[in-house]
């Protein structure tokens, strides 16, 4: 797919009710410009899907949509086979729709836990933390290293696009010269999503999450939390948020060795 095709795919996603970020197409494409695929029939795109290869060992598939009038014809499976071929011998992850878990298992995926979407109303905190500040360009090296604790690969191209997108805020928690967490908030078709939200512990995560609500009080705020971090779910509930749906986090070659206890909000359902 070209960059323009990815814009088309995110438009399809919007029609399906996916609440993507307003800059997601551009940020996604920068993660791996060769990792987006389309199914074409009679000159028309009928299916889309991504297979972003982050390094030689890890990839993530998402953005999978087949046009409604062409569902059930095997086009989606053909597209998935092409994407997995592109991924090669890498460990491939997905966030699968719960009702399709059995289908994904038949093509080699194994479910490990659920990622739960929580929604609520943003609230301005009574008092912010002195340790939370805006992320600066000079922070990038430290942030990429922190990010690698919580994500199975370095993803420099994606992070640079993610931090630099319009209508976004990125904050870092730093104490005594040490980064203890960071978070990004982006504007979506409806409200705002926070992701990633990575931190050493729940106290730091709360400070980061609250900082990203201070200027959007009253707006819809969304956090996608992994259920294998009980504190992440507890944080969302503590902030009065409600679970609206969930996906199954699945992998083809086992659960990656990352700091699950530091993941309070995943980055996206589409790219991991």
XYZ file of N, CA, C and O in Angstrom, residues 55-220:
664
model
N 11.732 -5.133 13.780
C 13.135 -5.531 13.656
C 13.170 -6.941 13.086
O 12.154 -7.419 12.545
N 14.290 -7.628 13.191
C 14.411 -8.962 12.604
C 13.686 -10.045 13.401
O 13.585 -11.184 12.928
N 13.188 -9.683 14.589
C 12.590 -10.710 15.442
C 11.118 -10.479 15.756
O 10.442 -11.404 16.234
N 10.583 -9.259 15.516
C 9.223 -8.959 15.974
C 8.431 -8.167 14.939
O 8.952 -7.238 14.309
N 7.165 -8.558 14.781
C 6.240 -7.856 13.884
C 4.864 -7.837 14.523
O 4.566 -8.623 15.432
N 4.016 -6.926 14.041
C 2.653 -6.834 14.568
C 1.703 -6.591 13.408
O 1.941 -5.728 12.567
N 0.628 -7.365 13.382
C -0.368 -7.251 12.316
C -1.642 -6.583 12.834
O -2.083 -6.843 13.954
N -2.231 -5.745 11.997
C -3.465 -5.063 12.371
C -4.110 -4.410 11.161
O -3.794 -4.722 10.017
N -5.006 -3.462 11.435
C -5.706 -2.685 10.402
C -6.371 -3.609 9.372
O -6.431 -3.305 8.187
N -6.864 -4.735 9.852
C -7.415 -5.770 8.982
C -8.900 -5.532 8.742
O -9.714 -5.620 9.666
N -9.238 -5.221 7.503
C -10.635 -4.962 7.137
C -10.889 -5.528 5.738
O -10.100 -5.309 4.817
N -11.997 -6.226 5.584
C -12.471 -6.651 4.270
C -13.772 -5.896 4.001
O -14.634 -5.791 4.884
N -13.897 -5.347 2.817
C -15.123 -4.631 2.465
C -16.337 -5.530 2.690
O -16.300 -6.715 2.341
N -17.405 -5.009 3.303
C -18.552 -5.853 3.680
C -19.090 -6.715 2.551
O -19.427 -7.887 2.762
N -19.138 -6.172 1.353
C -19.715 -6.927 0.237
C -18.817 -8.052 -0.258
O -19.235 -8.895 -1.071
N -17.579 -8.110 0.235
C -16.652 -9.156 -0.202
C -16.260 -10.100 0.934
O -15.348 -10.924 0.762
N -16.919 -10.010 2.068
C -16.607 -10.894 3.179
C -17.124 -12.304 2.913
O -18.162 -12.489 2.286
N -16.372 -13.283 3.405
C -16.767 -14.665 3.221
C -16.264 -15.296 1.946
O -16.534 -16.473 1.685
N -15.495 -14.546 1.161
C -15.012 -15.067 -0.110
C -13.570 -15.522 -0.101
O -13.014 -15.848 -1.155
N -12.934 -15.523 1.074
C -11.552 -15.965 1.173
C -10.519 -14.890 0.898
O -9.314 -15.148 0.951
N -10.985 -13.670 0.621
C -10.045 -12.590 0.308
C -9.211 -12.199 1.533
O -8.023 -11.897 1.409
N -9.836 -12.206 2.698
C -9.125 -11.849 3.910
C -8.027 -12.838 4.238
O -6.923 -12.454 4.652
N -8.297 -14.130 4.047
C -7.289 -15.153 4.316
C -6.111 -15.008 3.363
O -4.952 -15.141 3.772
N -6.400 -14.710 2.110
C -5.322 -14.508 1.139
C -4.438 -13.340 1.548
O -3.206 -13.408 1.458
N -5.064 -12.275 2.015
C -4.307 -11.102 2.455
C -3.477 -11.435 3.697
O -2.306 -11.026 3.807
N -4.057 -12.183 4.620
C -3.341 -12.560 5.834
C -2.137 -13.439 5.516
O -1.058 -13.268 6.101
N -2.292 -14.362 4.598
C -1.158 -15.207 4.205
C -0.026 -14.367 3.630
O 1.154 -14.613 3.906
N -0.372 -13.349 2.836
C 0.654 -12.469 2.262
C 1.358 -11.674 3.351
O 2.581 -11.489 3.316
N 0.595 -11.229 4.334
C 1.197 -10.464 5.425
C 2.127 -11.328 6.260
O 3.229 -10.911 6.632
N 1.704 -12.549 6.565
C 2.547 -13.442 7.362
C 3.794 -13.855 6.594
O 4.869 -14.034 7.186
N 3.671 -13.989 5.295
C 4.858 -14.284 4.485
C 5.855 -13.135 4.579
O 7.069 -13.359 4.677
N 5.358 -11.918 4.574
C 6.227 -10.746 4.711
C 6.921 -10.746 6.073
O 8.086 -10.354 6.193
N 6.225 -11.201 7.104
C 6.788 -11.218 8.460
C 7.892 -12.269 8.615
O 8.721 -12.158 9.535
N 7.909 -13.265 7.758
C 8.961 -14.274 7.810
C 8.954 -15.069 9.101
O 7.903 -15.511 9.568
N 10.140 -15.223 9.715
C 10.281 -16.032 10.924
C 10.103 -15.223 12.211
O 10.389 -15.726 13.304
N 9.656 -14.011 12.103
C 9.482 -13.165 13.293
C 8.350 -13.682 14.182
O 7.437 -14.362 13.722
N 8.416 -13.325 15.455
C 7.269 -13.507 16.333
C 6.253 -12.428 15.967
O 6.573 -11.236 15.997
N 5.049 -12.819 15.617
C 4.027 -11.888 15.147
C 2.943 -11.761 16.206
O 2.424 -12.762 16.713
N 2.591 -10.519 16.538
C 1.524 -10.256 17.487
C 0.307 -9.657 16.823
O 0.400 -9.038 15.757
N -0.860 -9.845 17.440
C -2.095 -9.190 17.007
C -2.942 -8.885 18.236
O -2.769 -9.490 19.297
N -3.865 -7.956 18.086
C -4.965 -7.789 19.031
C -6.210 -8.278 18.317
O -6.784 -7.576 17.477
N -6.600 -9.504 18.612
C -7.673 -10.153 17.879
C -9.040 -9.910 18.491
O -9.195 -9.862 19.717
N -10.044 -9.776 17.636
C -11.432 -9.690 18.096
C -11.775 -10.978 18.839
O -11.483 -12.081 18.360
N -12.381 -10.847 19.999
C -12.575 -12.007 20.865
C -13.358 -13.129 20.187
O -13.027 -14.309 20.356
N -14.359 -12.787 19.396
C -15.171 -13.833 18.781
C -14.444 -14.571 17.651
O -14.911 -15.615 17.183
N -13.281 -14.029 17.255
C -12.511 -14.678 16.180
C -11.251 -15.380 16.669
O -10.424 -15.796 15.859
N -11.109 -15.534 17.977
C -9.895 -16.136 18.527
C -9.639 -17.519 17.944
O -8.504 -17.874 17.598
N -10.671 -18.335 17.813
C -10.500 -19.683 17.275
C -9.974 -19.647 15.845
O -9.173 -20.499 15.445
N -10.415 -18.660 15.075
C -9.935 -18.523 13.698
C -8.446 -18.202 13.700
O -7.665 -18.793 12.942
N -8.037 -17.276 14.568
C -6.620 -16.893 14.637
C -5.757 -18.056 15.122
O -4.611 -18.216 14.677
N -6.317 -18.868 16.013
C -5.557 -20.028 16.495
C -5.269 -21.003 15.357
O -4.211 -21.640 15.331
N -6.173 -21.099 14.404
C -5.982 -22.022 13.284
C -4.854 -21.595 12.356
O -4.343 -22.426 11.588
N -4.458 -20.328 12.408
C -3.351 -19.880 11.567
C -2.097 -19.601 12.400
O -1.204 -18.873 11.963
N -2.057 -20.181 13.608
C -0.809 -20.187 14.359
C -0.700 -19.266 15.540
O 0.337 -19.245 16.216
N -1.747 -18.500 15.848
C -1.676 -17.578 16.982
C -2.120 -18.265 18.269
O -2.943 -19.193 18.250
N -1.583 -17.798 19.391
C -1.987 -18.265 20.720
C -2.352 -17.048 21.574
O -1.618 -16.058 21.604
N -3.494 -17.127 22.251
C -3.950 -16.027 23.103
C -3.284 -16.101 24.468
O -3.154 -17.182 25.049
N -2.884 -14.914 24.988
C -2.205 -14.863 26.284
C -2.956 -14.028 27.319
O -2.930 -14.353 28.505
N -3.585 -12.947 26.914
C -4.357 -12.113 27.839
C -5.224 -11.167 27.015
O -5.134 -11.147 25.778
N -6.060 -10.400 27.707
C -6.910 -9.437 27.014
C -6.401 -8.020 27.235
O -5.863 -7.707 28.300
N -6.555 -7.194 26.221
C -6.378 -5.752 26.354
C -7.760 -5.121 26.412
O -8.597 -5.354 25.532
N -8.009 -4.366 27.463
C -9.346 -3.848 27.745
C -9.412 -2.338 27.501
O -8.582 -1.595 28.039
N -10.385 -1.909 26.731
C -10.565 -0.468 26.507
C -11.461 0.127 27.581
O -12.577 -0.349 27.819
N -10.958 1.169 28.222
C -11.719 1.915 29.205
C -11.948 3.333 28.697
O -11.046 3.943 28.109
N -13.144 3.832 28.922
C -13.489 5.200 28.536
C -14.048 5.949 29.734
O -14.666 5.357 30.624
N -13.833 7.252 29.749
C -14.352 8.087 30.821
C -14.276 9.551 30.451
O -13.931 9.913 29.320
N -14.596 10.371 31.408
C -14.550 11.823 31.211
C -13.265 12.370 31.829
O -12.960 12.101 32.986
N -12.513 13.095 31.019
C -11.258 13.676 31.512
C -11.548 14.665 32.634
O -12.517 15.428 32.579
N -10.689 14.636 33.639
C -10.859 15.517 34.798
C -9.538 16.199 35.107
O -8.486 15.563 35.104
N -9.601 17.468 35.380
C -8.389 18.209 35.739
C -7.991 17.853 37.163
O -8.813 17.955 38.084
N -6.768 17.407 37.388
C -6.344 17.051 38.747
C -6.241 18.285 39.632
O -5.970 19.393 39.154
N -6.459 18.067 40.916
C -6.368 19.191 41.857
C -4.946 19.722 41.929
O -4.714 20.923 42.084
N -3.982 18.833 41.800
C -2.579 19.233 41.889
C -1.730 18.278 41.043
O -1.890 17.069 41.123
N -0.858 18.840 40.231
C 0.009 18.026 39.395
C 1.292 17.657 40.116
O 1.607 18.177 41.190
N 2.029 16.742 39.514
C 3.302 16.307 40.095
C 4.441 17.185 39.586
O 4.517 17.490 38.396
N 5.333 17.542 40.470
C 6.498 18.338 40.083
C 7.471 17.548 39.210
O 8.354 18.128 38.576
N 7.281 16.237 39.163
C 8.210 15.390 38.411
C 7.748 15.135 36.974
O 8.465 14.493 36.210
N 6.553 15.611 36.629
C 6.031 15.414 35.275
C 6.274 16.681 34.462
O 5.973 17.786 34.907
N 6.812 16.507 33.275
C 7.059 17.642 32.383
C 6.861 17.206 30.944
O 6.744 16.002 30.635
N 6.819 18.176 30.059
C 6.683 17.870 28.638
C 7.935 17.162 28.127
O 9.053 17.484 28.551
N 7.728 16.211 27.243
C 8.848 15.520 26.631
C 9.560 16.459 25.663
O 8.923 17.165 24.888
N 10.892 16.464 25.702
C 11.708 17.332 24.850
C 12.500 16.483 23.855
O 12.742 15.302 24.098
N 12.916 17.078 22.727
C 13.704 16.315 21.756
C 14.945 15.660 22.356
O 15.315 14.546 21.966
N 15.556 16.329 23.328
C 16.765 15.767 23.949
C 16.481 14.508 24.762
O 17.405 13.789 25.144
N 15.208 14.251 25.035
C 14.842 13.074 25.828
C 14.798 11.795 25.006
O 14.648 10.708 25.576
N 14.914 11.904 23.684
C 14.583 10.755 22.842
C 15.393 9.505 23.181
O 14.836 8.401 23.281
N 16.676 9.625 23.363
C 17.496 8.438 23.637
C 17.055 7.730 24.912
O 16.971 6.493 24.961
N 16.765 8.522 25.943
C 16.318 7.933 27.206
C 14.941 7.289 27.051
O 14.687 6.199 27.590
N 14.056 7.943 26.303
C 12.707 7.419 26.128
C 12.709 6.144 25.291
O 11.996 5.181 25.585
N 13.509 6.093 24.229
C 13.553 4.881 23.395
C 14.040 3.686 24.211
O 13.561 2.560 24.017
N 14.970 3.927 25.134
C 15.451 2.846 25.994
C 14.377 2.422 26.984
O 14.199 1.221 27.249
N 13.645 3.403 27.522
C 12.567 3.049 28.444
C 11.472 2.290 27.700
O 10.948 1.277 28.185
N 11.154 2.774 26.516
C 10.115 2.141 25.699
C 10.459 0.682 25.414
O 9.575 -0.188 25.412
N 11.738 0.409 25.196
C 12.171 -0.954 24.852
C 11.936 -1.931 25.991
O 11.789 -3.147 25.752
N 11.856 -1.450 27.235
C 11.528 -2.340 28.345
C 10.105 -2.886 28.220
O 9.811 -3.989 28.696
N 9.239 -2.098 27.577
C 7.803 -2.395 27.550
C 7.296 -2.828 26.183
O 6.122 -3.191 26.043
N 8.163 -2.772 25.184
C 7.780 -3.138 23.819
C 8.844 -4.093 23.283
O 10.029 -3.908 23.579
N 8.465 -5.086 22.479
C 9.428 -6.132 22.097
C 10.521 -5.733 21.112
O 11.331 -6.585 20.733
N 10.566 -4.477 20.681
C 11.591 -4.045 19.731
C 11.775 -2.538 19.857
O 10.886 -1.822 20.334
N 12.929 -2.054 19.443
C 13.086 -0.611 19.278
C 12.220 -0.176 18.095
O 12.119 -0.893 17.091
N 11.621 0.993 18.206
C 10.727 1.473 17.140
C 10.920 2.981 16.927
O 9.990 3.770 17.068
N 12.150 3.331 16.594
C 12.537 4.740 16.520
C 11.701 5.546 15.533
O 11.241 6.649 15.853
N 11.524 5.025 14.320
C 10.793 5.784 13.299
C 9.369 6.051 13.748
O 8.850 7.171 13.587
N 8.748 5.042 14.326
C 7.378 5.223 14.804
C 7.315 6.231 15.938
O 6.463 7.129 15.947
N 8.196 6.110 16.924
C 8.150 7.003 18.078
C 8.359 8.459 17.673
O 7.690 9.361 18.191
N 9.269 8.702 16.746
C 9.500 10.074 16.309
C 8.244 10.652 15.674
O 7.891 11.819 15.907
N 7.547 9.853 14.886
C 6.290 10.314 14.293
C 5.217 10.488 15.357
O 4.454 11.459 15.345
N 5.162 9.562 16.302
C 4.132 9.571 17.354
C 4.282 10.803 18.252
O 3.303 11.471 18.572
N 5.529 11.104 18.627
C 5.771 12.257 19.490
C 5.522 13.574 18.753
O 5.112 14.570 19.361
N 5.793 13.588 17.451
C 5.734 14.836 16.699
C 4.419 15.141 16.036
O 4.270 16.190 15.392
N 3.434 14.270 16.170
C 2.162 14.483 15.487
C 1.423 15.691 16.061
O 1.572 16.055 17.222
N 0.624 16.322 15.217
C -0.167 17.472 15.658
C -1.271 17.021 16.607
O -1.704 15.865 16.575
N -1.694 17.918 17.464
C -2.776 17.684 18.441
C -2.420 16.597 19.453
O -3.307 15.940 19.993
N -1.117 16.404 19.697
C -0.698 15.394 20.669
C 0.094 16.041 21.790
O 0.681 17.115 21.625
N 0.113 15.374 22.933
C 0.953 15.777 24.065
C 1.733 14.559 24.541
O 1.177 13.459 24.640
N 2.999 14.772 24.820
C 3.849 13.705 25.360
C 4.491 14.215 26.635
O 5.031 15.328 26.667
N 4.424 13.411 27.689
C 4.963 13.824 28.984
C 5.863 12.731 29.538
O 5.713 11.539 29.210
N 6.793 13.143 30.366
C 7.741 12.224 30.976
C 7.767 12.462 32.484
O 7.581 13.595 32.944
N 7.948 11.392 33.243
C 8.124 11.494 34.690
C 9.608 11.277 34.966
O 10.149 10.205 34.703
N 10.259 12.293 35.489
C 11.688 12.231 35.759
C 11.947 12.647 37.202
O 11.465 13.680 37.657
N 12.718 11.834 37.909
C 13.051 12.132 39.301
C 14.528 11.828 39.525
O 15.002 10.739 39.163
N 15.217 12.790 40.093
C 16.656 12.645 40.355
C 17.415 12.249 39.094
O 18.346 11.424 39.119
N 17.005 12.822 37.982
C 17.683 12.585 36.717
C 17.360 11.264 36.043
O 17.961 10.935 35.018
N 16.389 10.520 36.577
C 16.055 9.211 36.013
C 14.628 9.198 35.491
O 13.694 9.618 36.182
N 14.456 8.732 34.252
C 13.127 8.586 33.672
C 12.437 7.390 34.324
O 12.970 6.277 34.336
N 11.234 7.637 34.861
C 10.471 6.584 35.517
C 9.169 6.272 34.777
O 8.367 5.470 35.248
N 8.980 6.914 33.631
C 7.790 6.633 32.841
C 7.525 7.731 31.834
O 8.085 8.828 31.934
N 6.701 7.407 30.847
C 6.291 8.424 29.885
C 4.936 8.043 29.306
O 4.492 6.885 29.397
N 4.264 9.021 28.716
C 2.939 8.780 28.147
C 2.678 9.767 27.018
O 3.235 10.869 26.990
N 1.816 9.350 26.092
C 1.425 10.181 24.956
C -0.094 10.208 24.860
O -0.753 9.172 25.033
N -0.626 11.370 24.582
C -2.065 11.526 24.331
C -2.251 12.056 22.921
O -1.565 12.990 22.510
N -3.169 11.453 22.179
C -3.432 11.934 20.821
C -4.921 12.179 20.621
O -5.760 11.526 21.258
N -5.211 13.083 19.727
C -6.597 13.401 19.399
C -7.155 12.345 18.458
O -6.483 11.944 17.497
N -8.358 11.886 18.733
C -9.007 10.869 17.915
C -10.275 11.430 17.281
O -10.654 12.575 17.520
N -10.926 10.627 16.459
C -12.169 11.068 15.842
C -13.181 11.455 16.918
O -13.947 12.402 16.746
N -13.142 10.715 18.027
C -13.948 11.054 19.197
C -13.036 11.064 20.419
O -12.451 10.047 20.770
N -12.897 12.208 21.035
C -12.130 12.306 22.264
C -10.637 12.127 22.059
O -10.079 12.410 20.993
N -9.986 11.625 23.107
C -8.534 11.487 23.136
C -8.154 10.130 23.701
O -8.778 9.643 24.640
N -7.100 9.541 23.121
C -6.558 8.297 23.652
C -5.194 8.554 24.276
O -4.396 9.330 23.736
N -4.940 7.883 25.379
C -3.623 7.902 26.006
C -2.945 6.569 25.698
O -3.466 5.503 26.012
N -1.809 6.639 25.056
C -1.066 5.427 24.721
C 0.164 5.769 23.893
O 0.052 6.561 22.973
N 1.306 5.241 24.274
C 1.481 4.342 25.408
C 1.445 5.081 26.746
O 1.645 6.292 26.800
N 1.206 4.332 27.783
C 1.375 4.802 29.161
C 2.243 3.751 29.850
O 1.758 2.702 30.270
N 3.532 4.015 29.900
C 4.513 3.110 30.490
C 5.109 3.774 31.721
O 5.506 4.943 31.662
N 5.195 3.039 32.811
C 5.755 3.633 34.027
C 6.261 2.567 34.981
O 5.863 1.395 34.904
N 7.116 3.002 35.913
C 7.696 2.085 36.889
C 6.657 1.478 37.820
O 6.802 0.339 38.269
N 5.622 2.243 38.130
C 4.627 1.774 39.089
C 3.336 2.561 38.925
O 3.261 3.491 38.109
N 2.322 2.196 39.710
C 1.010 2.820 39.569
C 1.026 4.295 39.954
O 0.346 5.116 39.339
N 1.782 4.644 40.985
C 1.829 6.054 41.401
C 2.332 6.945 40.274
O 1.770 8.021 40.015
N 3.387 6.511 39.602
C 3.918 7.280 38.478
C 2.914 7.310 37.340
O 2.689 8.354 36.706
N 2.278 6.171 37.064
C 1.284 6.099 35.994
C 0.135 7.061 36.242
O -0.340 7.738 35.320
N -0.315 7.147 37.490
C -1.400 8.081 37.823
C -0.985 9.523 37.564
O -1.763 10.315 37.034
N 0.235 9.867 37.928
C 0.712 11.237 37.707
C 0.752 11.574 36.219
O 0.343 12.666 35.801
N 1.236 10.646 35.420
C 1.301 10.868 33.980
C -0.099 10.964 33.376
O -0.386 11.858 32.570
N -0.963 10.042 33.763
C -2.326 10.023 33.222
C -3.074 11.294 33.593
O -3.757 11.906 32.757
N -2.937 11.725 34.833
C -3.613 12.955 35.278
C -3.084 14.182 34.540
O -3.851 15.082 34.190
N -1.777 14.214 34.286
C -1.189 15.361 33.595
C -1.769 15.519 32.195
O -1.903 16.641 31.691
N -2.134 14.414 31.572
C -2.661 14.460 30.215
C -4.151 14.764 30.170
O -4.742 14.840 29.085
N -4.764 14.978 31.324
C -6.176 15.348 31.373
C -6.385 16.816 31.724
O -7.482 17.346 31.531
N -5.356 17.461 32.220
C -5.524 18.793 32.803
C -6.100 19.823 31.844
O -6.850 20.717 32.246
N -5.795 19.704 30.541
C -6.246 20.711 29.574
C -7.427 20.254 28.735
O -7.859 20.969 27.817
N -7.973 19.048 29.014
C -9.116 18.564 28.232
C -10.251 18.116 29.148
O -11.034 17.225 28.796
N -10.359 18.716 30.321
C -11.408 18.343 31.277
C -12.778 18.392 30.598
O -13.096 19.337 29.884
N -13.550 17.332 30.823
C -14.878 17.236 30.234
C -14.927 16.477 28.924
O -16.002 16.062 28.479
N -13.772 16.262 28.310
C -13.714 15.525 27.044
C -13.663 14.012 27.305
O -13.343 13.554 28.399
N -13.980 13.241 26.270
C -13.848 11.792 26.347
C -12.372 11.413 26.367
O -11.590 11.888 25.538
